[in-house]
mmCIF file of C-alpha atoms and ligand atoms in Angstrom:
data_model
loop_
_atom_site.group_PDB
_atom_site.id
_atom_site.type_symbol
_atom_site.label_atom_id
_atom_site.label_comp_id
_atom_site.label_asym_id
_atom_site.label_seq_id
_atom_site.Cartn_x
_atom_site.Cartn_y
_atom_site.Cartn_z
ATOM 1 C CA MET A 1 -0.158 0.012 0.080
ATOM 2 C CA SER A 2 3.215 2.403 0.162
ATOM 3 C CA ASN A 3 4.670 4.090 -2.609
ATOM 4 C CA VAL A 4 7.609 5.267 -0.293
ATOM 5 C CA PRO A 5 10.208 2.679 0.353
ATOM 6 C CA ALA A 6 10.725 1.949 3.718
ATOM 7 C CA THR A 7 14.386 3.370 3.745
ATOM 8 C CA ALA A 8 13.089 6.726 3.458
ATOM 9 C CA ARG A 9 12.471 6.384 7.084
ATOM 10 C CA PRO A 10 15.468 5.881 9.232
ATOM 11 C CA LYS A 11 15.215 3.412 11.902
ATOM 12 C CA LEU A 12 14.846 4.549 15.809
ATOM 13 C CA VAL A 13 16.238 2.651 18.339
ATOM 14 C CA ALA A 14 14.363 3.888 21.589
ATOM 15 C CA GLY A 15 14.882 3.272 25.097
ATOM 16 C CA ASN A 16 12.048 3.701 27.555
ATOM 17 C CA TRP A 17 13.980 3.783 31.115
ATOM 18 C CA LYS A 18 10.660 4.289 32.934
ATOM 19 C CA MET A 19 10.633 4.552 36.821
ATOM 20 C CA HIS A 20 14.322 3.064 36.969
ATOM 21 C CA LEU A 21 17.823 3.860 38.065
ATOM 22 C CA ARG A 22 19.321 6.670 39.992
ATOM 23 C CA ILE A 23 21.535 9.527 39.090
ATOM 24 C CA ALA A 24 24.765 7.408 38.879
ATOM 25 C CA THR A 25 23.438 4.572 37.354
ATOM 26 C CA ALA A 26 21.102 7.001 34.986
ATOM 27 C CA ARG A 27 24.472 8.744 33.858
ATOM 28 C CA ALA A 28 26.657 5.586 33.088
ATOM 29 C CA LEU A 29 23.731 4.163 31.045
ATOM 30 C CA ALA A 30 23.763 7.361 28.827
ATOM 31 C CA GLU A 31 27.233 7.606 28.436
ATOM 32 C CA GLN A 32 26.908 3.889 27.397
ATOM 33 C CA ALA A 33 24.100 4.784 25.005
ATOM 34 C CA ALA A 34 26.186 7.386 23.470
ATOM 35 C CA ALA A 35 29.462 5.281 23.146
ATOM 36 C CA ALA A 36 26.876 2.699 21.258
ATOM 37 C CA ALA A 37 25.207 5.280 19.205
ATOM 38 C CA ALA A 38 28.799 6.551 17.946
ATOM 39 C CA GLU A 39 29.701 2.981 16.937
ATOM 40 C CA VAL A 40 27.134 2.842 14.431
ATOM 41 C CA ALA A 41 26.282 5.053 11.702
ATOM 42 C CA GLY A 42 22.777 3.958 11.101
ATOM 43 C CA PRO A 43 19.519 4.090 13.333
ATOM 44 C CA ASP A 44 18.599 7.255 14.924
ATOM 45 C CA VAL A 45 18.736 6.585 18.869
ATOM 46 C CA ALA A 46 16.710 7.986 21.761
ATOM 47 C CA VAL A 47 16.144 7.538 25.603
ATOM 48 C CA PHE A 48 13.383 8.480 27.939
ATOM 49 C CA PRO A 49 14.840 8.666 31.645
ATOM 50 C CA ALA A 50 12.729 9.824 34.433
ATOM 51 C CA PHE A 51 12.073 13.579 34.979
ATOM 52 C CA VAL A 52 14.794 13.806 37.794
ATOM 53 C CA HIS A 53 17.452 12.437 35.398
ATOM 54 C CA LEU A 54 16.941 14.690 32.344
ATOM 55 C CA ALA A 55 19.405 16.998 33.336
ATOM 56 C CA THR A 56 22.132 14.600 34.044
ATOM 57 C CA VAL A 57 21.499 12.419 31.022
ATOM 58 C CA ARG A 58 21.528 15.364 29.195
ATOM 59 C CA GLU A 59 25.055 16.128 29.820
ATOM 60 C CA ALA A 60 25.883 12.777 29.842
ATOM 61 C CA LEU A 61 24.525 12.754 25.920
ATOM 62 C CA ARG A 62 26.421 16.115 24.997
ATOM 63 C CA GLY A 63 27.668 15.687 21.865
ATOM 64 C CA SER A 64 26.434 12.761 20.990
ATOM 65 C CA ARG A 65 24.001 11.894 18.341
ATOM 66 C CA VAL A 66 21.406 10.374 21.052
ATOM 67 C CA ALA A 67 18.108 12.101 21.691
ATOM 68 C CA LEU A 68 16.966 13.255 24.800
ATOM 69 C CA GLY A 69 13.152 12.139 25.708
ATOM 70 C CA ALA A 70 10.502 12.432 28.207
ATOM 71 C CA GLN A 71 8.083 9.741 29.232
ATOM 72 C CA THR A 72 4.965 12.191 29.645
ATOM 73 C CA SER A 73 3.936 15.967 30.119
ATOM 74 C CA HIS A 74 1.335 17.651 31.376
ATOM 75 C CA GLU A 75 -1.032 19.691 28.153
ATOM 76 C CA LYS A 76 -0.721 22.971 29.796
ATOM 77 C CA GLN A 77 2.339 25.663 29.199
ATOM 78 C CA GLU A 78 2.490 26.402 32.763
ATOM 79 C CA GLY A 79 0.088 26.695 35.746
ATOM 80 C CA ALA A 80 -1.313 25.748 38.925
ATOM 81 C CA HIS A 81 -0.697 22.106 38.233
ATOM 82 C CA THR A 82 1.175 20.887 41.255
ATOM 83 C CA GLY A 83 3.686 17.918 40.373
ATOM 84 C CA LYS A 84 3.247 18.288 36.410
ATOM 85 C CA VAL A 85 5.660 19.249 34.078
ATOM 86 C CA SER A 86 5.149 21.072 30.690
ATOM 87 C CA PRO A 87 6.596 20.425 27.234
ATOM 88 C CA GLU A 88 7.781 23.756 27.331
ATOM 89 C CA MET A 89 9.505 23.050 30.285
ATOM 90 C CA LEU A 90 10.714 19.591 28.726
ATOM 91 C CA ALA A 91 12.401 21.438 25.717
ATOM 92 C CA ASP A 92 13.767 24.179 28.049
ATOM 93 C CA VAL A 93 15.946 21.287 29.463
ATOM 94 C CA GLY A 94 17.090 19.867 26.302
ATOM 95 C CA VAL A 95 14.207 17.219 25.807
ATOM 96 C CA THR A 96 13.170 17.167 21.931
ATOM 97 C CA THR A 97 10.769 13.908 22.267
ATOM 98 C CA VAL A 98 8.171 12.889 24.574
ATOM 99 C CA LEU A 99 5.891 9.805 24.793
ATOM 100 C CA CYS A 100 2.136 10.155 24.466
ATOM 101 C CA GLY A 101 -0.257 7.573 25.828
ATOM 102 C CA HIS A 102 1.960 4.846 26.777
ATOM 103 C CA SER A 103 -0.065 2.170 28.044
ATOM 104 C CA GLU A 104 1.117 2.421 31.556
ATOM 105 C CA ARG A 105 -0.025 5.859 31.340
ATOM 106 C CA ARG A 106 -3.329 4.950 29.642
ATOM 107 C CA GLN A 107 -3.985 2.041 32.548
ATOM 108 C CA SER A 108 -4.015 4.707 35.080
ATOM 109 C CA GLY A 109 -6.444 6.956 33.317
ATOM 110 C CA GLU A 110 -5.551 8.753 30.136
ATOM 111 C CA THR A 111 -7.749 8.462 27.244
ATOM 112 C CA ASP A 112 -7.634 8.770 23.840
ATOM 113 C CA GLN A 113 -8.661 12.676 23.934
ATOM 114 C CA MET A 114 -5.811 13.451 26.626
ATOM 115 C CA VAL A 115 -3.342 11.686 24.633
ATOM 116 C CA ARG A 116 -4.542 13.990 21.321
ATOM 117 C CA ALA A 117 -3.972 16.709 23.627
ATOM 118 C CA LEU A 118 -0.657 15.406 24.847
ATOM 119 C CA ALA A 119 0.588 15.389 21.077
ATOM 120 C CA ARG A 120 -0.586 18.710 20.194
ATOM 121 C CA ALA A 121 0.820 20.072 23.242
ATOM 122 C CA ALA A 122 4.322 18.541 22.572
ATOM 123 C CA LEU A 123 3.968 19.974 18.728
ATOM 124 C CA ARG A 124 3.216 23.310 20.610
ATOM 125 C CA ALA A 125 6.540 23.192 22.276
ATOM 126 C CA GLY A 126 8.506 22.032 19.417
ATOM 127 C CA LEU A 127 8.628 18.109 20.500
ATOM 128 C CA THR A 128 8.328 15.176 18.554
ATOM 129 C CA PRO A 129 5.668 13.000 20.008
ATOM 130 C CA VAL A 130 5.800 9.454 19.962
ATOM 131 C CA ILE A 131 2.156 8.503 20.039
ATOM 132 C CA CYS A 132 1.976 5.053 21.850
ATOM 133 C CA VAL A 133 -0.947 2.917 20.823
ATOM 134 C CA GLY A 134 -1.649 -0.932 21.565
ATOM 135 C CA GLU A 135 -4.610 -3.543 22.379
ATOM 136 C CA THR A 136 -4.946 -5.575 25.651
ATOM 137 C CA LEU A 137 -4.963 -9.028 25.954
ATOM 138 C CA ALA A 138 -8.665 -9.145 26.344
ATOM 139 C CA GLU A 139 -9.012 -6.749 23.250
ATOM 140 C CA ARG A 140 -6.996 -9.285 21.010
ATOM 141 C CA GLU A 141 -8.606 -12.152 22.043
ATOM 142 C CA ALA A 142 -11.824 -10.349 21.021
ATOM 143 C CA ASP A 143 -10.485 -9.867 17.842
ATOM 144 C CA ARG A 144 -10.595 -6.103 18.416
ATOM 145 C CA THR A 145 -7.208 -5.395 17.810
ATOM 146 C CA GLU A 146 -8.032 -3.641 14.322
ATOM 147 C CA GLU A 147 -10.795 -1.511 15.951
ATOM 148 C CA VAL A 148 -8.948 -0.415 19.049
ATOM 149 C CA LEU A 149 -5.787 0.636 16.800
ATOM 150 C CA ARG A 150 -8.078 2.737 14.283
ATOM 151 C CA ARG A 151 -9.969 4.278 17.343
ATOM 152 C CA GLN A 152 -6.242 5.259 19.084
ATOM 153 C CA VAL A 153 -4.716 6.206 16.134
ATOM 154 C CA SER A 154 -7.597 8.164 14.363
ATOM 155 C CA VAL A 155 -8.309 9.826 17.685
ATOM 156 C CA ALA A 156 -4.490 10.862 18.392
ATOM 157 C CA VAL A 157 -4.066 12.587 15.145
ATOM 158 C CA ASP A 158 -7.342 13.891 14.496
ATOM 159 C CA GLY A 159 -6.968 17.684 13.623
ATOM 160 C CA LEU A 160 -3.438 18.013 12.825
ATOM 161 C CA SER A 161 -2.416 19.504 9.664
ATOM 162 C CA SER A 162 0.024 17.364 7.586
ATOM 163 C CA ASP A 163 2.917 19.525 8.460
ATOM 164 C CA ASP A 164 2.143 18.788 12.188
ATOM 165 C CA LEU A 165 1.810 14.810 11.363
ATOM 166 C CA SER A 166 5.410 15.182 9.950
ATOM 167 C CA ARG A 167 6.777 15.599 12.897
ATOM 168 C CA VAL A 168 4.931 13.013 14.813
ATOM 169 C CA GLU A 169 6.271 9.524 15.535
ATOM 170 C CA LEU A 170 3.944 6.412 17.209
ATOM 171 C CA ALA A 171 4.682 3.343 18.447
ATOM 172 C CA TYR A 172 2.654 -0.064 18.461
ATOM 173 C CA GLU A 173 3.037 -1.698 21.621
ATOM 174 C CA PRO A 174 0.419 -4.485 22.507
ATOM 175 C CA VAL A 175 -0.094 -4.424 26.054
ATOM 176 C CA TRP A 176 0.221 -8.199 26.648
ATOM 177 C CA ALA A 177 3.663 -7.840 25.370
ATOM 178 C CA ILE A 178 5.032 -5.073 27.549
ATOM 179 C CA GLY A 179 7.174 -6.326 30.233
ATOM 180 C CA THR A 180 5.946 -9.666 29.807
ATOM 181 C CA GLY A 181 8.162 -11.549 27.605
ATOM 182 C CA ARG A 182 5.997 -12.356 25.331
ATOM 183 C CA THR A 183 6.727 -10.831 21.907
ATOM 184 C CA ALA A 184 4.630 -10.083 18.874
ATOM 185 C CA THR A 185 5.406 -12.219 15.979
ATOM 186 C CA ALA A 186 6.844 -10.296 13.274
ATOM 187 C CA ALA A 187 3.642 -11.141 11.033
ATOM 188 C CA MET A 188 1.532 -9.799 13.981
ATOM 189 C CA ALA A 189 3.410 -6.740 14.130
ATOM 190 C CA THR A 190 3.427 -6.299 10.540
ATOM 191 C CA SER A 191 -0.224 -6.631 10.222
ATOM 192 C CA ALA A 192 -0.893 -3.954 13.397
ATOM 193 C CA HIS A 193 1.793 -1.708 11.933
ATOM 194 C CA ARG A 194 -0.254 -1.979 8.422
ATOM 195 C CA VAL A 195 -3.593 -0.862 10.230
ATOM 196 C CA VAL A 196 -1.765 2.131 12.048
ATOM 197 C CA ARG A 197 -0.450 2.994 8.319
ATOM 198 C CA ASP A 198 -3.598 2.647 6.768
ATOM 199 C CA VAL A 199 -5.473 4.885 9.273
ATOM 200 C CA LEU A 200 -2.880 7.825 8.599
ATOM 201 C CA VAL A 201 -2.913 7.203 4.874
ATOM 202 C CA SER A 202 -6.646 7.774 4.898
ATOM 203 C CA LYS A 203 -6.657 10.613 6.804
ATOM 204 C CA PHE A 204 -3.380 12.493 5.453
ATOM 205 C CA GLY A 205 -2.975 11.026 1.858
ATOM 206 C CA GLU A 206 0.722 10.887 1.069
ATOM 207 C CA ALA A 207 1.974 12.726 4.268
ATOM 208 C CA GLY A 208 0.469 9.778 6.137
ATOM 209 C CA LEU A 209 3.776 7.776 4.741
ATOM 210 C CA GLY A 210 6.084 10.178 6.921
ATOM 211 C CA PRO A 211 5.732 8.973 10.504
ATOM 212 C CA ARG A 212 7.930 6.410 11.680
ATOM 213 C CA ILE A 213 5.848 3.397 13.312
ATOM 214 C CA LEU A 214 7.910 1.925 16.070
ATOM 215 C CA TYR A 215 7.365 -1.627 17.666
ATOM 216 C CA GLY A 216 7.461 -1.996 21.599
ATOM 217 C CA GLY A 217 6.974 -4.850 23.646
ATOM 218 C CA SER A 218 9.555 -6.894 25.019
ATOM 219 C CA VAL A 219 11.731 -6.219 22.485
ATOM 220 C CA LYS A 220 15.537 -7.954 23.341
ATOM 221 C CA PRO A 221 18.506 -8.422 21.621
ATOM 222 C CA SER A 222 17.630 -12.031 20.438
ATOM 223 C CA ASN A 223 14.474 -10.645 18.684
ATOM 224 C CA ALA A 224 15.113 -6.838 17.765
ATOM 225 C CA ALA A 225 16.578 -7.180 14.635
ATOM 226 C CA GLU A 226 13.937 -9.641 13.295
ATOM 227 C CA LEU A 227 11.448 -7.228 14.492
ATOM 228 C CA MET A 228 13.097 -3.942 13.397
ATOM 229 C CA ASN A 229 12.976 -6.036 9.895
ATOM 230 C CA SER A 230 9.500 -6.847 9.615
ATOM 231 C CA GLU A 231 7.799 -4.913 6.801
ATOM 232 C CA GLY A 232 6.616 -1.599 8.078
ATOM 233 C CA VAL A 233 8.178 -1.441 11.219
ATOM 234 C CA ASP A 234 10.736 1.459 11.587
ATOM 235 C CA GLY A 235 12.150 0.707 14.823
ATOM 236 C CA VAL A 236 11.877 -0.583 18.431
ATOM 237 C CA LEU A 237 10.946 1.168 21.559
ATOM 238 C CA VAL A 238 12.515 -0.923 24.236
ATOM 239 C CA GLY A 239 11.683 -0.855 27.923
ATOM 240 C CA GLY A 240 13.901 -3.646 30.297
ATOM 241 C CA ALA A 241 16.270 -4.628 27.785
ATOM 242 C CA SER A 242 17.223 -0.745 27.365
ATOM 243 C CA LEU A 243 18.472 -0.732 30.627
ATOM 244 C CA GLU A 244 21.578 -2.452 30.630
ATOM 245 C CA GLY A 245 24.333 -1.027 28.301
ATOM 246 C CA PRO A 246 25.305 -4.100 26.692
ATOM 247 C CA SER A 247 21.764 -5.253 25.587
ATOM 248 C CA PHE A 248 21.033 -1.908 24.080
ATOM 249 C CA ARG A 249 24.145 -1.731 22.515
ATOM 250 C CA ALA A 250 23.572 -5.327 20.918
ATOM 251 C CA ILE A 251 20.020 -4.149 19.841
ATOM 252 C CA LEU A 252 21.702 -1.041 18.046
ATOM 253 C CA LEU A 253 24.099 -3.207 16.292
ATOM 254 C CA GLY A 254 21.805 -5.794 15.415
ATOM 255 C CA ALA A 255 19.800 -2.802 13.970
ATOM 256 C CA VAL A 256 22.574 -2.064 11.618
ATOM 257 C CA ARG A 257 23.504 -5.527 10.846
ATOM 258 C CA SER A 258 20.289 -6.357 9.906
HETATM 259 P P1 LIG B 301 9.555 -4.076 27.400
HETATM 260 O O1 LIG B 301 8.836 -2.609 27.566
HETATM 261 O O2 LIG B 301 10.611 -3.793 26.535
HETATM 262 O O3 LIG B 301 10.061 -3.926 28.954
HETATM 263 O O4 LIG B 301 8.185 -4.600 27.392
HETATM 264 C C1 LIG B 301 8.074 -1.712 26.313
HETATM 265 C C2 LIG B 301 7.511 -0.418 26.621
HETATM 266 O O5 LIG B 301 6.868 -0.292 27.701
HETATM 267 O O6 LIG B 301 7.671 0.615 25.931
#
């Protein structure tokens, strides 16, 4: 269905560090990610540390080609929102990309409409939103995967201009595969990515071919290359396996060899 070769979208290997690490270990991991990225020309690289580690990680990544990401944000620019962080604050601290609607946040109450607001807020602040979508196990077993993906993607990108869309990325992360050791097969990933791409192309025409669609969910060195090479997969969003320098490096090297 796509008339733009997949190579037009450089791969992205991204590490979502979730609520892990301490300053010293976050710094060391960032240094290892920077060193691994320097070894390989090829896929883009990004890490998503916890808010409190952003400044330290930014320093550790200085001069490297690893992008600094955040795991979420508030939708407003500023205001009386105790405990929240705005996309503008993230940009100010050196962040260039932010996850929107990770399933662990959807599980604690983020709706499709909220995810859309967060993506728009990220764009307003000049950040690249990575819009995360994916079905639960119950939804997959009820054969509702396609319906869920269509809804999540179309609400999230609704009202964006083609220019906005060119600054968006998406991640297909089946909820049942996150942190469970169960990974989607390459065929499952391809078919889900095809649905996501189809929504984008139906809404935006050719511009819908632009955004990268990552796969996430128990990606590790042993399966990353195969997943990343699956048709329609433009990279990986890695949780657990991004917390060890050597395994993140192995995933990155595998992306180049594959
Ligand atoms: P996992 O997490 O690799 O540990 O399954 C992926 C994610 O939640 O982004």
